């Protein structure tokens, strides 16, 4: 958390606010979010203008003029907040890590409460190499159900773990992996290679469905996530299994269970997601 829908929501909110604006200087408040010395980072971005704002997986990509990008991984609690002027008082972010002071007088602030996120300047070529190491985008029309099934059939990992591996598919985190597996009727601990062709097609459809609906709702806020306007996402109320352990399943009424494996919680309905192959 944040995952693909939260990053995409940020991108759409940031684009009209920062594209075409130039960086006067970068103020580094917490250098531990950087991947290079603070002085090198400040020098690399000084005077550069934002050409575009995009997304790759869970990363917000701030494209710079001439060459290079600022790649922002949101970690657990990161977000990017634009302001037309430096905020003060109650409007000021409580945990700013990097502040981009813009030539126009406004600012773009990377806030990260727990500071698991990263802010990194890369050349365009270096970013292309990094991006190539990630899996396909699940909402890309070129990513087919057959691609998903083929990838899963080569893995012994649990289905939930496979979906979380950014080398296999980009942008999926624990929230949307659990939700998609529920919609597809696949237990999170089932081996990925046991997923049948029809199940894989349902999972492909479920991934696209839940991600699209989450983007439309502005993402999911469990605790800290805020969009570019500082507002929480609205998808939490639509979650079917994630965080709902002990509650009845909306479909069959059985109690949703929390399962811990690979050091992370998963959520499943024992009626709709049996451990053995096959739906219900």
Coordinates of C-alpha atoms in Angstrom, one line a residue:
X1 CA 0.0 0.0 0.0
X2 CA -0.2 2.3 -2.0
X3 CA -0.7 0.1 -5.1
X4 CA -1.4 0.6 -8.8
X5 CA -4.8 2.4 -8.3
X6 CA -3.4 4.8 -5.7
X7 CA -0.3 5.6 -7.9
X8 CA -2.6 6.1 -11.0
X9 CA -4.9 8.4 -9.0
X10 CA -1.9 10.5 -7.9
X11 CA -0.6 10.7 -11.5
X12 CA -3.9 11.9 -12.8
X13 CA -4.1 14.5 -10.0
X14 CA -0.5 15.7 -10.4
X15 CA -0.4 16.0 -14.2
X16 CA -2.4 19.3 -14.5
X17 CA -0.6 20.7 -11.5
X18 CA 3.1 20.2 -12.4
X19 CA 3.6 19.5 -16.1
X20 CA 5.5 22.4 -17.6
X21 CA 6.6 23.7 -14.2
X22 CA 10.4 24.0 -13.5
X23 CA 12.2 23.1 -10.3
X24 CA 14.0 26.0 -8.6
X25 CA 15.6 23.7 -6.0
X26 CA 15.0 20.6 -4.0
X27 CA 14.9 20.7 -0.3
X28 CA 15.9 17.3 1.2
X29 CA 14.5 17.0 4.7
X30 CA 15.0 13.2 5.1
X31 CA 17.9 12.0 3.0
X32 CA 17.1 8.3 3.8
X33 CA 14.4 8.3 1.1
X34 CA 17.0 9.1 -1.6
X35 CA 19.2 6.5 -3.5
X36 CA 22.1 8.9 -3.9
X37 CA 23.7 11.6 -1.8
X38 CA 21.4 14.6 -1.2
X39 CA 23.8 17.1 -2.9
X40 CA 24.0 15.0 -6.0
X41 CA 20.2 14.7 -6.1
X42 CA 19.7 18.4 -5.7
X43 CA 22.2 19.2 -8.4
X44 CA 20.6 16.6 -10.8
X45 CA 17.1 18.1 -10.6
X46 CA 17.9 21.8 -10.2
X47 CA 16.4 23.9 -13.0
X48 CA 14.7 20.9 -14.7
X49 CA 11.1 21.1 -15.8
X50 CA 8.5 18.4 -15.5
X51 CA 7.6 17.2 -19.0
X52 CA 5.0 14.6 -18.0
X53 CA 3.8 12.5 -15.1
X54 CA 3.3 8.8 -15.6
X55 CA 3.1 5.5 -13.7
X56 CA 4.9 2.1 -13.9
X57 CA 3.6 -0.5 -11.5
X58 CA 3.4 1.2 -8.1
X59 CA 5.8 4.0 -9.1
X60 CA 5.0 7.6 -10.0
X61 CA 7.4 8.7 -12.8
X62 CA 8.1 12.4 -13.1
X63 CA 9.6 12.8 -16.6
X64 CA 12.0 15.7 -16.9
X65 CA 12.9 17.8 -19.9
X66 CA 16.0 16.9 -22.0
X67 CA 16.7 13.6 -20.2
X68 CA 15.9 11.8 -17.0
X69 CA 13.1 11.0 -14.6
X70 CA 12.4 11.3 -10.9
X71 CA 11.1 7.9 -9.9
X72 CA 9.0 7.9 -6.8
X73 CA 8.2 4.6 -5.1
X74 CA 5.4 5.3 -2.6
X75 CA 6.4 2.6 -0.2
X76 CA 3.8 2.1 2.6
X77 CA 2.7 5.6 3.3
X78 CA 4.1 7.9 0.6
X79 CA 2.2 10.5 -1.4
X80 CA 2.9 13.5 -3.6
X81 CA 1.2 16.8 -2.8
X82 CA 1.3 19.9 -5.0
X83 CA 0.7 23.4 -3.6
X84 CA 0.4 26.7 -5.4
X85 CA 2.5 28.2 -2.5
X86 CA 4.4 26.7 0.4
X87 CA 1.8 25.5 2.9
X88 CA 1.8 26.7 6.5
X89 CA 0.0 25.9 9.7
X90 CA -2.6 23.2 9.5
X91 CA -2.4 22.9 5.7
X92 CA 1.3 21.9 5.9
X93 CA 2.1 18.1 5.5
X94 CA 3.1 16.6 8.8
X95 CA 5.9 14.3 7.4
X96 CA 7.5 15.9 4.4
X97 CA 10.7 14.1 3.2
X98 CA 11.5 16.0 0.0
X99 CA 10.1 19.4 -1.1
X100 CA 10.5 20.5 -4.7
X101 CA 10.4 24.3 -4.8
X102 CA 9.1 25.4 -8.2
X103 CA 10.2 28.5 -10.2
X104 CA 6.5 29.7 -10.1
X105 CA 6.6 29.8 -6.3
X106 CA 4.6 26.6 -5.7
X107 CA 5.9 23.4 -4.3
X108 CA 5.6 19.6 -4.8
X109 CA 6.0 17.7 -1.6
X110 CA 6.8 14.0 -1.1
X111 CA 5.3 13.1 2.2
X112 CA 6.0 9.7 3.8
X113 CA 5.1 9.0 7.4
X114 CA 7.1 5.8 7.7
X115 CA 9.7 6.6 5.1
X116 CA 9.7 3.3 3.3
X117 CA 9.3 5.1 0.0
X118 CA 12.1 6.3 -2.3
X119 CA 12.7 9.3 -4.5
X120 CA 15.4 8.7 -7.2
X121 CA 16.8 10.6 -10.1
X122 CA 17.6 8.3 -13.1
X123 CA 18.7 8.9 -16.7
X124 CA 16.0 7.9 -19.2
X125 CA 18.2 4.9 -20.2
X126 CA 18.6 3.7 -16.6
X127 CA 14.9 4.0 -16.0
X128 CA 14.2 2.0 -19.2
X129 CA 16.4 -0.8 -17.9
X130 CA 14.7 -0.7 -14.5
X131 CA 11.2 -0.7 -16.1
X132 CA 12.2 -3.7 -18.3
X133 CA 12.8 -5.7 -15.2
X134 CA 9.2 -5.3 -14.1
X135 CA 6.3 -7.5 -15.2
X136 CA 3.5 -6.4 -17.6
X137 CA 0.9 -3.9 -16.6
X138 CA -2.3 -5.7 -15.7
X139 CA -4.5 -3.0 -17.4
X140 CA -2.4 -3.0 -20.6
X141 CA -4.6 -4.3 -23.5
X142 CA -1.6 -6.3 -24.6
X143 CA -1.6 -8.3 -21.4
X144 CA -3.9 -11.3 -22.2
X145 CA -5.5 -14.0 -20.1
X146 CA -3.2 -16.4 -21.8
X147 CA -0.2 -14.4 -20.7
X148 CA -1.4 -14.6 -17.1
X149 CA -2.0 -18.4 -17.2
X150 CA 1.3 -19.1 -18.9
X151 CA 3.2 -17.2 -16.3
X152 CA 1.4 -18.8 -13.3
X153 CA 1.9 -22.3 -14.7
X154 CA 5.6 -21.9 -14.5
X155 CA 5.6 -21.2 -10.7
X156 CA 5.3 -23.2 -7.6
X157 CA 4.6 -20.1 -5.5
X158 CA 1.2 -19.5 -3.9
X159 CA -1.2 -17.6 -6.1
X160 CA -1.2 -14.6 -3.8
X161 CA 2.6 -14.5 -3.7
X162 CA 2.8 -14.8 -7.5
X163 CA 0.6 -11.8 -7.9
X164 CA 2.7 -9.7 -5.5
X165 CA 6.0 -10.4 -7.4
X166 CA 6.6 -7.2 -9.4
X167 CA 8.8 -9.1 -11.8
X168 CA 5.8 -11.2 -12.8
X169 CA 3.1 -8.5 -12.9
X170 CA 3.5 -4.9 -12.0
X171 CA 1.5 -2.8 -9.6
X172 CA -0.5 -5.5 -7.7
X173 CA -0.2 -5.4 -3.9
X174 CA -1.8 -7.3 -1.1
X175 CA -5.2 -5.5 -1.2
X176 CA -6.0 -6.0 -4.8
X177 CA -4.4 -9.5 -5.0
X178 CA -6.8 -10.7 -2.3
X179 CA -9.8 -9.0 -3.9
X180 CA -9.1 -10.4 -7.3
X181 CA -8.5 -13.9 -6.0
X182 CA -11.8 -13.8 -4.2
X183 CA -13.7 -12.6 -7.3
X184 CA -12.0 -15.4 -9.3
X185 CA -12.8 -18.1 -6.7
X186 CA -9.1 -19.0 -6.1
X187 CA -7.7 -19.6 -2.7
X188 CA -4.6 -17.4 -1.9
X189 CA -2.5 -20.4 -0.9
X190 CA -3.2 -22.5 -3.9
X191 CA 0.0 -23.1 -6.1
X192 CA 0.0 -20.7 -9.0
X193 CA 0.7 -23.5 -11.4
X194 CA -2.6 -25.3 -10.3
X195 CA -4.7 -22.4 -11.7
X196 CA -6.6 -23.8 -14.7
X197 CA -7.2 -22.0 -18.0
X198 CA -10.8 -21.0 -17.1
X199 CA -9.7 -19.9 -13.6
X200 CA -6.9 -17.8 -15.1
X201 CA -9.4 -16.1 -17.4
X202 CA -11.6 -15.3 -14.4
X203 CA -8.6 -14.0 -12.5
X204 CA -7.5 -11.8 -15.5
X205 CA -11.0 -10.3 -15.6
X206 CA -11.1 -9.9 -11.9
X207 CA -7.8 -8.0 -11.8
X208 CA -8.9 -5.6 -14.5
X209 CA -12.3 -5.2 -12.8
X210 CA -11.1 -4.5 -9.3
X211 CA -8.2 -2.2 -10.4
X212 CA -10.5 -0.2 -12.7
X213 CA -13.2 0.3 -10.0
X214 CA -10.5 1.2 -7.4
X215 CA -9.1 3.9 -9.8
X216 CA -12.6 5.2 -10.4
X217 CA -13.0 5.5 -6.6
X218 CA -9.7 7.3 -6.1
X219 CA -7.9 4.3 -4.6
X220 CA -8.2 2.7 -1.1
X221 CA -7.3 4.4 2.1
X222 CA -6.8 2.1 5.0
X223 CA -4.7 4.5 7.1
X224 CA -2.5 7.1 5.5
X225 CA -3.0 7.3 1.7
X226 CA -4.1 10.6 0.3
X227 CA -4.5 11.7 -3.3
X228 CA -2.9 14.8 -4.9
X229 CA -5.7 16.9 -3.4
X230 CA -5.1 15.5 0.1
X231 CA -8.3 13.5 0.0
X232 CA -8.6 9.8 1.0
X233 CA -9.5 7.1 -1.5
X234 CA -13.1 5.8 -1.4
X235 CA -12.7 2.1 -2.4
X236 CA -12.3 0.8 1.2
X237 CA -16.0 0.5 1.7
X238 CA -16.2 -1.8 -1.5
X239 CA -13.7 -4.3 -0.4
X240 CA -15.1 -7.9 -0.4
X241 CA -12.5 -9.8 1.7
X242 CA -9.4 -7.6 2.5
X243 CA -9.5 -6.7 6.2
X244 CA -12.9 -8.3 6.7
X245 CA -11.9 -11.3 8.7
X246 CA -14.7 -12.5 11.0
X247 CA -17.4 -10.9 8.8
X248 CA -19.8 -12.9 6.6
X249 CA -19.0 -13.3 2.9
X250 CA -21.3 -11.2 0.7
X251 CA -21.8 -14.1 -1.6
X252 CA -22.3 -17.2 0.6
X253 CA -22.5 -15.9 4.1
X254 CA -19.6 -17.9 5.5
X255 CA -17.1 -16.2 7.8
X256 CA -14.1 -14.6 6.0
X257 CA -10.8 -15.9 7.4
X258 CA -7.4 -14.3 7.8
X259 CA -4.5 -16.5 6.9
X260 CA -0.8 -15.5 7.5
X261 CA 1.8 -16.9 5.1
X262 CA 5.0 -15.5 3.7
X263 CA 4.9 -13.0 6.6
X264 CA 1.8 -11.3 5.3
X265 CA -1.9 -11.6 5.9
X266 CA -4.3 -13.0 3.3
X267 CA -8.1 -13.0 3.4
X268 CA -10.4 -15.6 1.9
X269 CA -13.9 -17.1 2.1
X270 CA -13.7 -20.8 2.7
X271 CA -16.9 -21.3 0.8
X272 CA -16.1 -19.3 -2.3
X273 CA -12.4 -20.0 -2.4
X274 CA -11.7 -23.7 -1.6
X275 CA -8.1 -24.9 -1.2
X276 CA -8.6 -27.6 -3.8
X277 CA -8.8 -26.9 -7.5
X278 CA -12.1 -25.7 -8.9
X279 CA -14.6 -23.0 -8.0
X280 CA -17.0 -23.6 -5.1

